Short mmCIF file of C-alpha atoms in Angstrom, two decimals:
data_model
loop_
_atom_site.label_atom_id
_atom_site.label_comp_id
_atom_site.label_asym_id
_atom_site.label_seq_id
_atom_site.Cartn_x
_atom_site.Cartn_y
_atom_site.Cartn_z
CA MET A 353 25.48 -51.82 -28.73
CA MET A 354 25.07 -50.82 -25.12
CA LEU A 355 26.70 -47.78 -23.61
CA ALA A 356 29.31 -48.70 -21.06
CA SER A 357 29.30 -47.02 -17.67
CA PRO A 358 32.24 -46.83 -15.27
CA LEU A 359 29.87 -48.08 -12.56
CA ASP A 360 29.19 -51.41 -14.28
CA GLY A 361 30.12 -54.32 -12.13
CA ILE A 362 30.62 -52.50 -8.81
CA GLY A 363 29.83 -54.15 -5.54
CA ILE A 364 27.05 -53.36 -3.09
CA LEU A 365 29.37 -51.44 -0.79
CA ASP A 366 30.64 -49.24 -3.62
CA ALA A 367 27.05 -48.60 -4.80
CA ALA A 368 26.00 -47.61 -1.27
CA ILE A 369 28.91 -45.14 -1.04
CA VAL A 370 27.98 -43.59 -4.42
CA ALA A 371 24.33 -43.29 -3.33
CA VAL A 372 25.24 -41.69 0.01
CA LEU A 373 27.57 -39.22 -1.72
CA GLY A 374 24.78 -38.35 -4.18
CA TYR A 375 22.32 -37.74 -1.34
CA ALA A 376 24.93 -35.63 0.47
CA VAL A 377 25.42 -33.42 -2.59
CA VAL A 378 21.66 -32.90 -2.97
CA PHE A 379 21.14 -32.08 0.71
CA PHE A 380 24.16 -29.74 0.69
CA GLY A 381 22.57 -27.86 -2.23
CA LEU A 382 19.23 -27.68 -0.39
CA ILE A 383 20.92 -26.36 2.76
CA LEU A 384 22.73 -23.68 0.74
CA LEU A 385 19.43 -22.68 -0.88
CA MET A 386 17.77 -22.49 2.54
CA ILE A 387 20.57 -20.25 3.86
CA VAL A 388 20.26 -17.90 0.86
CA ILE A 389 16.48 -17.63 1.36
CA MET A 390 16.86 -16.94 5.09
CA VAL A 391 19.47 -14.21 4.46
CA MET A 392 17.26 -12.57 1.81
CA GLY A 393 14.29 -12.73 4.20
CA ASN A 394 16.30 -11.03 6.95
CA ILE A 395 17.37 -8.31 4.51
CA PHE A 396 13.75 -7.58 3.57
CA ILE A 397 12.63 -7.65 7.21
CA ALA A 398 15.36 -5.12 8.07
CA LYS A 399 14.21 -2.88 5.22
CA ASP A 400 10.60 -3.05 6.44
CA LYS A 401 11.64 -2.22 10.01
CA LYS A 402 13.69 0.73 8.77
CA ARG A 403 10.74 2.00 6.71
CA GLU A 404 8.39 1.62 9.70
CA ALA A 405 10.85 3.49 11.92
CA LEU A 406 11.03 6.33 9.40
CA ASN A 407 7.23 6.44 9.15
CA ALA A 408 6.91 6.47 12.95
CA ALA A 409 9.48 9.26 13.18
CA ALA A 410 7.61 11.26 10.55
CA LYS A 411 4.32 10.75 12.38
CA ALA A 412 5.92 11.77 15.66
CA THR A 413 7.29 14.90 14.02
CA ILE A 414 3.90 15.74 12.61
CA ALA A 415 2.22 15.05 15.94
CA SER A 416 4.71 17.24 17.81
CA VAL A 417 3.90 20.31 15.71
CA PRO A 418 1.67 22.50 17.84
CA VAL A 419 -1.76 23.14 16.43
CA ALA A 420 -3.48 26.39 17.20
CA ALA A 421 -6.88 26.13 18.77
CA PRO A 422 -9.65 26.72 16.28
CA ALA A 423 -10.80 30.30 16.34
CA ALA A 424 -14.43 31.24 16.60
CA ALA A 425 -16.26 31.42 13.29
CA PRO A 426 -15.97 34.86 11.74
CA ALA A 427 -19.11 36.90 11.76
CA ALA A 428 -18.66 38.14 8.21
CA THR A 429 -18.31 35.85 5.21
CA ALA A 430 -15.12 35.71 3.22
CA PRO A 431 -14.80 37.86 0.11
CA GLY A 432 -16.16 36.04 -2.92
CA SER A 433 -18.40 33.72 -0.92
CA ALA A 434 -22.15 33.75 -1.32
CA GLY A 435 -23.25 33.22 2.26
CA LYS A 436 -24.32 30.12 4.14
CA LEU A 437 -25.46 26.87 2.58
CA LYS A 438 -28.02 24.58 4.22
CA LEU A 439 -27.64 20.86 3.58
CA TYR A 440 -30.57 18.48 4.05
CA ASP A 441 -29.66 14.75 4.05
CA VAL A 442 -26.60 15.44 1.84
CA GLU A 443 -22.96 14.93 2.73
CA PRO A 444 -20.70 17.95 2.27
CA LYS A 445 -18.57 16.05 -0.26
CA THR A 446 -21.62 15.28 -2.40
CA ALA A 447 -22.80 18.90 -2.14
CA ALA A 448 -19.39 20.15 -3.26
CA MET A 449 -19.44 17.84 -6.28
CA LEU A 450 -22.95 18.98 -7.22
CA MET A 451 -21.98 22.64 -6.96
CA ALA A 452 -18.89 22.04 -9.11
CA ILE A 453 -20.95 20.22 -11.76
CA VAL A 454 -23.55 23.01 -11.88
CA ALA A 455 -20.85 25.68 -12.17
CA ASP A 456 -19.13 23.73 -14.96
CA LYS A 457 -22.35 23.19 -16.93
CA MET A 458 -23.27 26.87 -16.58
CA GLY A 459 -19.77 27.95 -17.56
CA LYS A 460 -19.44 30.32 -14.60
CA PRO A 461 -17.00 30.41 -11.70
CA LEU A 462 -18.28 28.83 -8.52
CA ASN A 463 -17.88 32.05 -6.53
CA GLU A 464 -20.34 33.83 -8.83
CA LEU A 465 -23.13 31.36 -8.05
CA ARG A 466 -25.24 31.36 -4.90
CA PHE A 467 -26.50 28.09 -3.49
CA ILE A 468 -29.02 28.52 -0.69
CA SER A 469 -29.72 24.90 0.14
CA ILE A 470 -29.22 21.41 -1.24
CA LYS A 471 -31.73 18.70 -0.45
CA GLU A 472 -31.73 15.06 -1.51
CA VAL A 473 -34.92 14.08 -3.30
CA LYS A 474 -35.97 10.59 -2.26
#
């Protein structure tokens, strides 16, 4: 037994109208989807612009804060410091890490140790 369809036995003109209406429904759905995507994109772009404006305002505020000119280096060392440190072929960040590791392994505070120079052995 075959299933009967209400479109059995329709003419070519009726079939063309049904096909065109089907295409119209599909394209209407695609156009609605495109509009939703464009609106969502505009919302996200507006959020990004607002965030950039806030960041620019924050940077402008930071840049407008007057900075005092650096004072000359003090002649005396600060309390708790152990004098000057000479670095040979070592970046200050690396030297700071080395000093922290040595102080940790020795179990003493860093201000109780005196480092005279740090040199990279090649």
